[in-house]
Short mmCIF file of C-alpha atoms in Angstrom, two decimals:
data_model
loop_
_atom_site.label_atom_id
_atom_site.label_comp_id
_atom_site.label_asym_id
_atom_site.label_seq_id
_atom_site.Cartn_x
_atom_site.Cartn_y
_atom_site.Cartn_z
CA UNK A 1 116.06 195.24 -113.04
CA UNK A 2 112.92 197.02 -114.64
CA UNK A 3 113.40 198.98 -117.39
CA UNK A 4 110.60 202.19 -117.34
CA UNK A 5 110.81 203.34 -120.99
CA UNK A 6 108.02 206.65 -121.14
CA UNK A 7 105.74 206.29 -124.26
CA UNK A 8 103.61 209.01 -125.98
CA UNK A 9 101.91 207.20 -129.01
CA UNK A 10 98.95 204.68 -128.73
CA UNK A 11 100.35 203.36 -131.22
CA UNK A 12 103.63 202.46 -129.88
CA UNK A 13 104.59 198.32 -131.33
CA UNK A 14 106.15 197.97 -128.56
CA UNK A 15 103.01 197.80 -126.52
CA UNK A 16 101.00 194.57 -128.80
CA UNK A 17 100.91 192.40 -125.53
CA UNK A 18 98.38 194.87 -124.19
CA UNK A 19 96.28 196.30 -127.36
CA UNK A 20 92.10 196.06 -128.25
CA UNK A 21 91.99 193.51 -124.60
CA UNK A 22 88.91 193.51 -125.20
CA UNK A 23 88.34 191.96 -128.77
CA UNK A 24 87.12 188.27 -128.58
CA UNK A 25 90.28 187.25 -130.74
CA UNK A 26 92.10 188.42 -128.25
CA UNK A 27 91.09 185.98 -125.56
CA UNK A 28 93.38 183.22 -125.06
CA UNK A 29 90.79 180.94 -124.82
CA UNK A 30 89.54 181.38 -127.89
CA UNK A 31 91.18 179.74 -131.40
CA UNK A 32 93.00 182.86 -132.54
CA UNK A 33 93.68 184.21 -129.30
CA UNK A 34 97.84 185.12 -128.54
CA UNK A 35 97.06 182.87 -125.06
CA UNK A 36 98.87 185.40 -122.79
CA UNK A 37 98.16 186.04 -119.59
CA UNK A 38 97.16 189.19 -118.50
CA UNK A 39 96.85 190.35 -115.40
CA UNK A 40 95.32 193.88 -113.87
CA UNK A 41 95.76 196.04 -110.86
CA UNK A 42 99.03 196.14 -108.44
CA UNK A 43 97.50 193.20 -106.24
CA UNK A 44 97.02 191.25 -109.17
CA UNK A 45 100.28 192.19 -111.01
CA UNK A 46 102.15 191.62 -108.09
CA UNK A 47 100.83 187.45 -107.59
CA UNK A 48 101.86 186.89 -111.78
CA UNK A 49 104.97 188.75 -110.35
CA UNK A 50 105.68 185.87 -108.40
CA UNK A 51 104.02 182.93 -110.25
CA UNK A 52 105.80 180.04 -112.45
CA UNK A 53 104.62 182.78 -115.74
CA UNK A 54 107.20 183.91 -117.88
CA UNK A 55 106.43 188.02 -116.83
CA UNK A 56 107.23 189.91 -120.61
CA UNK A 57 106.10 193.39 -119.47
CA UNK A 58 103.86 196.01 -117.58
CA UNK A 59 101.89 198.61 -119.25
CA UNK A 60 100.76 201.60 -116.35
CA UNK A 61 100.71 204.48 -115.24
CA UNK A 62 103.77 206.28 -112.78
CA UNK A 63 101.92 205.67 -109.88
CA UNK A 64 101.10 202.38 -109.67
CA UNK A 65 104.44 200.83 -111.80
CA UNK A 66 105.96 202.76 -108.48
CA UNK A 67 103.59 200.45 -106.46
CA UNK A 68 105.73 197.50 -107.42
CA UNK A 69 109.32 199.23 -107.38
CA UNK A 70 110.31 196.42 -105.28
CA UNK A 71 108.24 193.62 -106.36
CA UNK A 72 110.01 194.74 -110.20
CA UNK A 73 113.96 195.53 -108.76
CA UNK A 74 114.23 191.29 -109.25
CA UNK A 75 112.34 191.41 -113.54
CA UNK A 76 114.30 191.90 -116.14
CA UNK A 77 111.92 193.29 -118.43
CA UNK A 78 110.03 197.03 -119.70
CA UNK A 79 107.57 198.85 -117.89
CA UNK A 80 105.69 200.45 -120.12
CA UNK A 81 104.63 204.23 -118.29
CA UNK A 82 102.19 206.50 -119.89
CA UNK A 83 99.14 208.44 -119.09
CA UNK A 84 95.59 206.83 -118.35
CA UNK A 85 94.55 208.71 -121.36
CA UNK A 86 96.52 206.18 -123.76
CA UNK A 87 96.55 202.93 -121.71
CA UNK A 88 92.41 203.31 -122.47
CA UNK A 89 93.74 203.65 -126.16
CA UNK A 90 95.85 201.60 -126.12
CA UNK A 91 93.77 198.67 -124.81
CA UNK A 92 90.61 199.36 -125.92
CA UNK A 93 88.33 200.55 -122.71
CA UNK A 94 89.28 202.85 -119.59
CA UNK A 95 91.42 200.72 -116.74
CA UNK A 96 90.38 202.01 -113.46
CA UNK A 97 93.21 199.78 -112.06
CA UNK A 98 96.28 201.34 -113.67
CA UNK A 99 98.54 198.71 -114.36
CA UNK A 100 98.61 195.37 -116.61
CA UNK A 101 101.56 192.96 -116.95
CA UNK A 102 101.06 190.36 -119.60
CA UNK A 103 103.14 187.31 -119.01
CA UNK A 104 103.67 183.67 -121.73
CA UNK A 105 101.76 180.41 -120.41
CA UNK A 106 103.93 178.35 -118.28
CA UNK A 107 103.35 173.83 -118.83
CA UNK A 108 100.66 172.48 -116.04
CA UNK A 109 101.86 169.43 -113.92
CA UNK A 110 101.26 166.61 -114.74
CA UNK A 111 97.70 165.43 -112.30
CA UNK A 112 99.77 162.57 -110.73
CA UNK A 113 102.08 164.99 -109.91
CA UNK A 114 99.88 166.96 -108.56
CA UNK A 115 97.71 164.56 -107.05
CA UNK A 116 101.01 163.14 -105.37
CA UNK A 117 101.76 166.53 -103.19
CA UNK A 118 98.18 167.50 -102.64
CA UNK A 119 96.01 166.15 -99.50
CA UNK A 120 92.32 168.02 -101.47
CA UNK A 121 92.03 168.91 -105.12
CA UNK A 122 88.88 170.76 -106.92
CA UNK A 123 87.49 168.56 -109.62
CA UNK A 124 85.86 171.02 -112.63
CA UNK A 125 83.33 169.56 -114.59
CA UNK A 126 80.94 171.85 -117.48
CA UNK A 127 82.01 175.21 -115.34
CA UNK A 128 82.06 177.47 -118.53
CA UNK A 129 81.60 180.65 -117.08
CA UNK A 130 84.88 182.32 -116.14
CA UNK A 131 83.48 184.74 -113.37
CA UNK A 132 82.53 181.00 -111.48
CA UNK A 133 85.84 180.41 -112.07
CA UNK A 134 87.55 182.47 -110.81
CA UNK A 135 85.73 182.63 -107.59
CA UNK A 136 86.13 178.52 -107.11
CA UNK A 137 90.25 179.86 -107.59
CA UNK A 138 89.73 182.35 -105.41
CA UNK A 139 87.66 179.81 -102.78
CA UNK A 140 90.46 177.61 -103.36
CA UNK A 141 93.28 179.71 -102.13
CA UNK A 142 91.34 180.61 -99.41
CA UNK A 143 90.63 177.85 -97.92
CA UNK A 144 93.41 175.67 -97.99
CA UNK A 145 93.11 173.61 -101.32
CA UNK A 146 96.12 172.55 -103.31
CA UNK A 147 94.87 172.37 -106.53
CA UNK A 148 91.93 172.72 -109.25
CA UNK A 149 91.54 169.81 -112.28
CA UNK A 150 89.28 170.92 -115.22
CA UNK A 151 87.33 168.50 -116.67
CA UNK A 152 85.50 168.89 -119.91
CA UNK A 153 83.55 171.82 -120.36
CA UNK A 154 85.72 174.49 -118.45
CA UNK A 155 86.59 177.70 -119.72
CA UNK A 156 90.38 179.14 -119.58
CA UNK A 157 91.30 179.75 -115.74
CA UNK A 158 93.95 181.91 -117.64
CA UNK A 159 91.43 184.02 -119.44
CA UNK A 160 92.09 187.79 -118.08
CA UNK A 161 88.12 188.23 -116.64
CA UNK A 162 88.89 184.22 -114.88
CA UNK A 163 92.29 186.05 -113.17
CA UNK A 164 90.43 188.82 -112.11
CA UNK A 165 88.02 187.40 -110.44
CA UNK A 166 90.28 184.76 -108.30
CA UNK A 167 91.75 188.08 -107.50
CA UNK A 168 95.18 186.31 -108.86
CA UNK A 169 95.01 183.10 -107.74
CA UNK A 170 94.33 181.26 -110.51
CA UNK A 171 98.28 182.48 -110.71
CA UNK A 172 98.90 180.35 -107.86
CA UNK A 173 97.17 177.50 -107.62
CA UNK A 174 98.10 174.60 -109.75
CA UNK A 175 95.53 173.93 -112.19
CA UNK A 176 96.21 170.29 -114.70
CA UNK A 177 93.42 168.97 -116.94
CA UNK A 178 91.33 164.74 -116.62
CA UNK A 179 92.26 163.15 -119.59
CA UNK A 180 90.63 160.91 -120.71
CA UNK A 181 87.14 162.11 -118.81
CA UNK A 182 85.90 160.78 -116.45
CA UNK A 183 88.87 158.19 -116.80
CA UNK A 184 91.48 160.07 -115.67
CA UNK A 185 90.17 160.05 -112.37
CA UNK A 186 92.10 156.96 -111.71
CA UNK A 187 95.62 158.96 -111.62
CA UNK A 188 93.65 159.85 -108.39
CA UNK A 189 92.60 157.31 -106.77
CA UNK A 190 95.99 156.20 -107.44
CA UNK A 191 97.24 158.55 -105.19
CA UNK A 192 95.49 157.93 -102.46
CA UNK A 193 92.50 160.19 -102.51
CA UNK A 194 88.66 159.79 -102.11
CA UNK A 195 86.90 161.02 -104.76
CA UNK A 196 83.65 163.21 -103.89
CA UNK A 197 80.99 164.04 -105.72
CA UNK A 198 79.24 167.30 -105.21
CA UNK A 199 75.36 166.14 -106.58
CA UNK A 200 71.66 166.32 -104.38
CA UNK A 201 70.89 163.20 -105.47
CA UNK A 202 68.26 161.37 -103.06
CA UNK A 203 71.69 158.66 -102.56
CA UNK A 204 73.71 161.22 -101.51
CA UNK A 205 75.28 162.16 -98.07
CA UNK A 206 75.46 165.16 -95.77
CA UNK A 207 79.28 166.00 -96.56
CA UNK A 208 80.24 166.30 -92.75
CA UNK A 209 79.48 163.19 -92.08
CA UNK A 210 80.70 162.27 -95.88
CA UNK A 211 84.62 162.89 -95.45
CA UNK A 212 85.20 162.51 -91.80
CA UNK A 213 88.32 160.81 -91.67
CA UNK A 214 88.36 159.97 -95.02
CA UNK A 215 92.42 161.54 -95.34
CA UNK A 216 92.67 162.89 -98.91
CA UNK A 217 89.32 164.26 -100.93
CA UNK A 218 88.91 164.92 -104.47
CA UNK A 219 85.96 167.05 -104.48
CA UNK A 220 83.90 166.73 -107.41
CA UNK A 221 81.49 169.76 -108.76
CA UNK A 222 79.71 170.69 -111.93
CA UNK A 223 77.99 173.55 -113.35
CA UNK A 224 75.02 175.55 -111.49
CA UNK A 225 72.36 174.65 -113.91
CA UNK A 226 73.14 170.83 -114.60
CA UNK A 227 75.19 170.06 -111.81
CA UNK A 228 77.54 166.73 -112.47
CA UNK A 229 77.04 164.52 -115.28
CA UNK A 230 75.93 161.18 -115.14
CA UNK A 231 79.05 159.62 -115.71
CA UNK A 232 81.41 161.81 -113.86
CA UNK A 233 79.02 161.00 -110.46
CA UNK A 234 79.36 156.79 -111.74
CA UNK A 235 83.21 157.47 -112.11
CA UNK A 236 83.52 159.38 -108.77
CA UNK A 237 83.61 156.95 -105.19
CA UNK A 238 80.59 158.54 -103.39
CA UNK A 239 78.06 161.06 -103.75
CA UNK A 240 78.11 164.57 -101.51
CA UNK A 241 75.78 166.69 -100.39
CA UNK A 242 75.65 169.87 -99.11
CA UNK A 243 72.83 169.96 -96.94
CA UNK A 244 69.75 172.34 -98.32
CA UNK A 245 66.43 174.56 -96.66
CA UNK A 246 63.46 172.25 -99.35
CA UNK A 247 61.92 174.31 -102.09
CA UNK A 248 65.70 176.16 -102.36
CA UNK A 249 67.36 176.56 -105.05
CA UNK A 250 71.21 175.28 -105.02
CA UNK A 251 73.33 178.03 -104.23
CA UNK A 252 75.98 179.26 -106.97
CA UNK A 253 78.75 176.74 -107.87
CA UNK A 254 82.00 179.08 -106.38
CA UNK A 255 80.18 179.07 -103.11
CA UNK A 256 78.88 175.48 -103.38
CA UNK A 257 83.03 174.99 -103.36
CA UNK A 258 83.54 177.13 -101.03
CA UNK A 259 82.11 175.52 -97.83
CA UNK A 260 82.87 172.32 -99.37
CA UNK A 261 86.53 173.89 -99.29
CA UNK A 262 85.61 174.65 -96.09
CA UNK A 263 84.25 171.50 -95.23
CA UNK A 264 87.23 168.63 -96.40
CA UNK A 265 90.00 171.28 -95.14
CA UNK A 266 88.09 171.55 -91.20
CA UNK A 267 88.36 167.32 -91.60
CA UNK A 268 92.29 167.31 -92.50
CA UNK A 269 92.76 169.57 -89.69
CA UNK A 270 91.00 170.24 -87.88
CA UNK A 271 93.35 172.51 -85.68
CA UNK A 272 93.81 174.58 -87.92
CA UNK B 1 41.60 185.50 -110.09
CA UNK B 2 43.54 187.94 -112.78
CA UNK B 3 42.29 190.20 -115.20
CA UNK B 4 45.06 189.11 -118.54
CA UNK B 5 45.59 192.79 -120.52
CA UNK B 6 46.38 193.30 -123.96
CA UNK B 7 48.44 196.63 -124.54
CA UNK B 8 49.24 198.02 -127.51
CA UNK B 9 50.28 201.42 -126.49
CA UNK B 10 54.26 201.91 -124.32
CA UNK B 11 52.52 205.33 -123.13
CA UNK B 12 50.05 203.56 -122.00
CA UNK B 13 49.19 204.89 -118.00
CA UNK B 14 47.67 201.85 -116.52
CA UNK B 15 52.51 200.98 -116.95
CA UNK B 16 53.73 203.12 -114.41
CA UNK B 17 55.25 200.34 -111.78
CA UNK B 18 57.25 199.83 -114.57
CA UNK B 19 58.60 202.32 -116.62
CA UNK B 20 62.45 203.88 -116.49
CA UNK B 21 63.17 201.07 -114.40
CA UNK B 22 67.18 201.77 -114.82
CA UNK B 23 66.24 205.34 -113.64
CA UNK B 24 67.93 206.12 -110.25
CA UNK B 25 65.59 208.46 -108.81
CA UNK B 26 63.02 205.18 -109.37
CA UNK B 27 65.65 202.95 -107.29
CA UNK B 28 63.83 202.73 -104.11
CA UNK B 29 66.54 202.72 -101.87
CA UNK B 30 66.98 206.34 -102.90
CA UNK B 31 65.16 209.34 -102.08
CA UNK B 32 61.76 210.11 -104.68
CA UNK B 33 62.29 206.23 -105.51
CA UNK B 34 58.57 204.43 -105.15
CA UNK B 35 60.02 202.07 -102.42
CA UNK B 36 57.88 199.39 -104.82
CA UNK B 37 59.31 196.06 -105.17
CA UNK B 38 59.76 194.69 -108.54
CA UNK B 39 60.53 191.15 -109.85
CA UNK B 40 61.70 190.33 -112.87
CA UNK B 41 61.50 186.69 -114.24
CA UNK B 42 59.28 183.57 -114.47
CA UNK B 43 61.45 182.00 -111.32
CA UNK B 44 61.20 185.13 -109.07
CA UNK B 45 57.59 186.87 -109.72
CA UNK B 46 56.34 183.11 -108.57
CA UNK B 47 58.80 183.92 -105.13
CA UNK B 48 56.62 187.20 -105.23
CA UNK B 49 52.71 185.64 -105.02
CA UNK B 50 54.22 183.38 -103.20
CA UNK B 51 55.18 186.17 -100.13
CA UNK B 52 53.77 188.67 -97.90
CA UNK B 53 54.38 191.87 -100.08
CA UNK B 54 50.78 192.71 -101.89
CA UNK B 55 51.83 192.05 -105.32
CA UNK B 56 50.30 195.26 -107.18
CA UNK B 57 50.36 194.55 -111.58
CA UNK B 58 52.45 191.90 -114.07
CA UNK B 59 54.24 192.64 -117.01
CA UNK B 60 55.09 190.66 -119.42
CA UNK B 61 54.68 188.68 -122.79
CA UNK B 62 52.27 185.77 -123.25
CA UNK B 63 54.65 183.02 -122.66
CA UNK B 64 55.61 183.76 -119.67
CA UNK B 65 52.49 185.32 -118.24
CA UNK B 66 51.26 181.67 -119.15
CA UNK B 67 53.69 180.00 -117.46
CA UNK B 68 53.05 181.79 -114.76
CA UNK B 69 48.84 180.67 -115.08
CA UNK B 70 49.29 178.30 -111.79
CA UNK B 71 49.80 180.95 -109.63
CA UNK B 72 47.31 183.78 -110.14
CA UNK B 73 44.37 182.02 -110.49
CA UNK B 74 44.19 183.34 -107.17
CA UNK B 75 45.38 186.92 -107.58
CA UNK B 76 43.05 189.15 -108.12
CA UNK B 77 45.76 192.09 -110.01
CA UNK B 78 46.14 193.10 -113.75
CA UNK B 79 48.53 191.50 -115.53
CA UNK B 80 49.17 193.86 -118.46
CA UNK B 81 50.48 191.50 -121.67
CA UNK B 82 52.14 192.72 -124.24
CA UNK B 83 55.40 192.13 -127.09
CA UNK B 84 58.42 191.92 -125.63
CA UNK B 85 59.50 195.55 -128.08
CA UNK B 86 56.92 197.44 -125.81
CA UNK B 87 58.14 196.11 -122.90
CA UNK B 88 61.84 196.83 -123.49
CA UNK B 89 60.53 200.64 -124.64
CA UNK B 90 58.28 200.67 -121.09
CA UNK B 91 60.92 199.53 -118.61
CA UNK B 92 63.96 201.39 -120.76
CA UNK B 93 65.88 198.25 -121.26
CA UNK B 94 65.68 194.78 -122.84
CA UNK B 95 64.65 192.40 -120.50
CA UNK B 96 65.11 188.64 -121.32
CA UNK B 97 62.99 187.52 -118.87
CA UNK B 98 59.99 188.02 -120.22
CA UNK B 99 57.89 189.13 -117.01
CA UNK B 100 57.86 191.87 -113.79
CA UNK B 101 56.30 192.12 -111.44
CA UNK B 102 55.48 195.28 -108.67
CA UNK B 103 54.15 194.77 -105.13
CA UNK B 104 53.99 197.00 -101.42
CA UNK B 105 56.27 196.42 -99.56
CA UNK B 106 55.29 195.67 -96.28
CA UNK B 107 55.83 196.08 -92.14
CA UNK B 108 58.95 194.22 -91.66
CA UNK B 109 58.75 192.48 -88.35
CA UNK B 110 60.20 193.42 -84.93
CA UNK B 111 63.20 191.77 -84.12
CA UNK B 112 62.08 190.46 -80.44
CA UNK B 113 59.10 189.06 -82.75
CA UNK B 114 61.94 187.83 -85.39
CA UNK B 115 64.84 186.15 -82.70
CA UNK B 116 61.80 184.51 -80.70
CA UNK B 117 61.12 182.63 -83.40
CA UNK B 118 64.69 181.77 -85.07
CA UNK B 119 67.58 179.94 -84.02
CA UNK B 120 70.25 181.12 -86.40
CA UNK B 121 69.99 184.24 -87.42
CA UNK B 122 72.97 186.62 -90.52
CA UNK B 123 73.18 190.10 -88.84
CA UNK B 124 75.34 192.61 -91.38
CA UNK B 125 77.32 196.27 -91.31
CA UNK B 126 77.61 197.90 -93.70
CA UNK B 127 76.58 195.45 -96.46
CA UNK B 128 76.67 198.63 -99.21
CA UNK B 129 76.88 196.43 -102.20
CA UNK B 130 73.22 194.88 -103.54
CA UNK B 131 74.42 192.06 -104.96
CA UNK B 132 76.44 191.01 -102.16
CA UNK B 133 73.07 191.96 -100.39
CA UNK B 134 70.93 189.75 -102.71
CA UNK B 135 73.62 186.89 -102.54
CA UNK B 136 73.23 186.65 -98.41
CA UNK B 137 69.79 185.74 -98.16
CA UNK B 138 70.33 183.40 -101.21
CA UNK B 139 72.06 181.92 -99.29
CA UNK B 140 70.47 182.27 -96.44
CA UNK B 141 67.21 180.93 -97.56
CA UNK B 142 69.56 178.29 -99.01
CA UNK B 143 71.11 177.39 -95.66
CA UNK B 144 68.54 177.08 -93.41
CA UNK B 145 69.02 180.56 -91.75
CA UNK B 146 65.71 181.60 -90.34
CA UNK B 147 65.68 185.78 -90.88
CA UNK B 148 68.40 189.05 -91.45
CA UNK B 149 69.46 191.91 -89.43
CA UNK B 150 70.05 194.97 -91.11
CA UNK B 151 72.59 197.22 -88.75
CA UNK B 152 73.96 200.86 -90.78
CA UNK B 153 75.57 200.85 -94.22
CA UNK B 154 73.32 198.42 -95.65
CA UNK B 155 71.53 198.53 -98.91
CA UNK B 156 67.94 198.24 -99.26
CA UNK B 157 67.10 193.60 -100.02
CA UNK B 158 64.47 194.78 -102.23
CA UNK B 159 66.23 196.53 -104.67
CA UNK B 160 65.18 195.45 -107.65
CA UNK B 161 68.76 193.49 -108.14
CA UNK B 162 69.50 192.44 -104.55
CA UNK B 163 65.78 191.16 -105.22
CA UNK B 164 67.43 189.18 -108.85
CA UNK B 165 70.26 187.78 -107.40
CA UNK B 166 69.10 186.42 -104.28
CA UNK B 167 66.54 184.75 -106.77
CA UNK B 168 64.03 186.55 -104.77
CA UNK B 169 64.78 185.22 -101.43
CA UNK B 170 64.91 188.33 -100.40
CA UNK B 171 60.88 188.16 -100.75
CA UNK B 172 61.16 184.42 -98.43
CA UNK B 173 64.21 184.90 -95.06
CA UNK B 174 62.48 188.31 -93.06
CA UNK B 175 64.05 190.95 -92.65
CA UNK B 176 64.43 193.48 -89.94
CA UNK B 177 67.19 196.34 -88.29
CA UNK B 178 68.79 196.53 -85.66
CA UNK B 179 68.19 200.29 -83.51
CA UNK B 180 70.09 201.66 -82.28
CA UNK B 181 73.50 200.19 -83.52
CA UNK B 182 74.34 197.32 -82.26
CA UNK B 183 73.25 198.26 -78.32
CA UNK B 184 69.11 197.01 -80.43
CA UNK B 185 71.36 193.88 -80.38
CA UNK B 186 70.60 193.13 -76.64
CA UNK B 187 66.96 192.21 -78.19
CA UNK B 188 68.60 188.57 -79.29
CA UNK B 189 70.79 188.02 -76.51
CA UNK B 190 67.21 188.26 -74.44
CA UNK B 191 66.00 185.69 -76.59
CA UNK B 192 68.68 183.83 -76.19
CA UNK B 193 71.38 184.24 -78.63
CA UNK B 194 74.69 183.67 -78.74
CA UNK B 195 76.03 186.30 -80.69
CA UNK B 196 79.11 185.60 -82.71
CA UNK B 197 80.94 188.38 -85.06
CA UNK B 198 82.78 186.80 -88.21
CA UNK B 199 86.34 188.83 -88.47
CA UNK B 200 90.31 187.12 -88.65
CA UNK B 201 91.06 188.88 -85.76
CA UNK B 202 93.98 187.60 -83.74
CA UNK B 203 91.78 187.09 -80.73
CA UNK B 204 88.87 185.65 -82.32
CA UNK B 205 88.38 182.01 -82.35
CA UNK B 206 88.07 179.25 -85.46
CA UNK B 207 84.05 179.45 -85.83
CA UNK B 208 83.63 175.14 -86.01
CA UNK B 209 85.13 175.19 -81.77
CA UNK B 210 82.93 178.52 -81.34
CA UNK B 211 80.38 177.55 -82.63
CA UNK B 212 79.39 173.74 -81.59
CA UNK B 213 76.49 173.04 -79.04
CA UNK B 214 76.47 177.30 -78.30
CA UNK B 215 72.41 176.56 -79.13
CA UNK B 216 70.96 179.67 -81.05
CA UNK B 217 73.56 181.91 -82.83
CA UNK B 218 73.75 185.51 -84.78
CA UNK B 219 76.33 185.59 -86.97
CA UNK B 220 76.98 189.37 -87.34
CA UNK B 221 79.16 190.11 -90.71
CA UNK B 222 80.71 192.76 -92.41
CA UNK B 223 81.45 194.49 -94.95
CA UNK B 224 84.40 192.88 -97.64
CA UNK B 225 87.00 195.79 -97.65
CA UNK B 226 86.15 196.85 -93.78
CA UNK B 227 85.23 194.64 -91.80
CA UNK B 228 83.32 195.41 -89.15
CA UNK B 229 84.16 198.28 -87.01
CA UNK B 230 84.95 197.57 -83.15
CA UNK B 231 82.11 199.21 -82.10
CA UNK B 232 80.02 196.21 -83.70
CA UNK B 233 82.94 193.55 -82.64
CA UNK B 234 82.73 194.94 -78.88
CA UNK B 235 78.86 194.47 -79.19
CA UNK B 236 79.29 191.34 -79.88
CA UNK B 237 79.55 187.69 -77.15
CA UNK B 238 82.40 186.29 -79.47
CA UNK B 239 84.95 187.22 -82.55
CA UNK B 240 85.26 184.32 -84.78
CA UNK B 241 86.81 183.62 -87.74
CA UNK B 242 87.10 180.90 -91.24
CA UNK B 243 90.42 179.79 -91.27
CA UNK B 244 92.11 180.72 -94.43
CA UNK B 245 95.36 179.98 -95.61
CA UNK B 246 98.00 182.76 -94.80
CA UNK B 247 98.63 185.18 -97.62
CA UNK B 248 94.88 184.88 -98.79
CA UNK B 249 92.59 188.12 -98.99
CA UNK B 250 89.42 187.18 -97.14
CA UNK B 251 86.09 185.47 -99.06
CA UNK B 252 83.80 187.83 -100.92
CA UNK B 253 81.03 188.28 -97.79
CA UNK B 254 78.98 186.45 -99.45
CA UNK B 255 81.08 183.27 -99.94
CA UNK B 256 81.88 183.55 -95.90
CA UNK B 257 78.33 184.68 -94.82
CA UNK B 258 77.89 180.48 -96.55
CA UNK B 259 80.61 179.52 -95.08
CA UNK B 260 79.06 180.02 -92.08
CA UNK B 261 76.10 180.21 -91.87
CA UNK B 262 76.41 176.16 -93.14
CA UNK B 263 78.54 175.80 -89.76
CA UNK B 264 76.41 176.70 -87.69
CA UNK B 265 73.49 174.98 -89.41
CA UNK B 266 74.92 172.00 -88.66
CA UNK B 267 76.00 172.61 -85.65
CA UNK B 268 71.96 173.33 -84.68
CA UNK B 269 70.98 170.06 -86.84
CA UNK B 270 73.84 167.76 -86.94
CA UNK B 271 71.98 164.63 -89.20
CA UNK B 272 70.15 166.74 -91.28
#
């Protein structure tokens, strides 16, 4: 069971996991970052508690820790309770969600294992924006995508901002990395996947026609500006596009991902 | 042809349209706001120049005004050229897009006229967030939605932040208001529309099944948290849902809109 510990001193050394979160060198994805997983707010902390990541500690105001009482019954970690003012002093900014939890990272699944148990996967190349990455995980969770594979140029899904924007779904949707790139995509093909590369290229086929009746699909998505590299498109089985009105910029990458996830999961489960 | 005018004094009265843009009472959607349309950046200014909104003036650094030379040939307004520093002083913050244009508002189309010339419309209730509203317009433009109708609780699509997030597509996608609410929706039905209300309600039908072969569709969308009011759902012809994985919060409203726009425009033009 959780040990509730009252904190009155913002300098208390037991709060090290939560100190100066906005300082760049605390970013887990930067050299020198501690690599901790940090969840903010009741909903996201709940998802962290239900995730495979080993929770280390919580820090929150009384009311928020109480809101988590049921989920904390089976957890043997300290829950530091303090005022909103002391929390702000520790964290380095005012946190209106009122509760934080820290966890260690956990090993990523092997891509082959993830592929073996999945029917629809997203594969990302060059998605360096933490918010877009978080949104992609949120959309993947909502639309029934089984996992995410990260190619080169992607940021860290467990960075605090991605965790928050994903509403904690980066903690639920399994992810791994593809190496070497793009040859590692072979693992998907070996597991019966067709790899569809989302690109506005002239020879791309309409998404709906392309994925109808195909079976297991991996959707290859690039970043919003440059899109996928030629190398990635060539390594895929087929280029597909979301039909777009003439004269319009492409959709935001997370929005395009949502549309593609919807189409593929509808093709897999027409009746759900 | 545009008159290029060099500006050296940040207090120059001719720059009134662009002064202190971040001050709340300059917001067009607030009482006392001047109601001007403001476009930021070359791409959005281009869209403003091609829109029905009567352009009043431009303010930019030399390089950005030059980038717009072709589009400015047929426009008879002043283009004030100055340094990035003076621009920042006038506007009230540093503007890294380097060019602004102001325009007057234009009358909105009558809902009946918009309905008569459209096949797919979005109808929004309670979308008060400027970024979500802007994203919805961007998605509408990209996916071929013909127009947007605003019910109660929506913010102003022409507010600066919505214009920017929409990438200027609020200036291209026609919009109007529905009054009274929700009885004004009758205009859509009179023009052959079926009104589909997006809601996770238990009796809602899967979007794909619901819109297949239906013809003209108006998609009724509510805000992310509370969703549509019962009143709005009742006024629609059918409740529809995007099939969602269990235990996941709903999608962001602009993302849900994109998925729904995609489904409806695919139903209307399966081959595009």
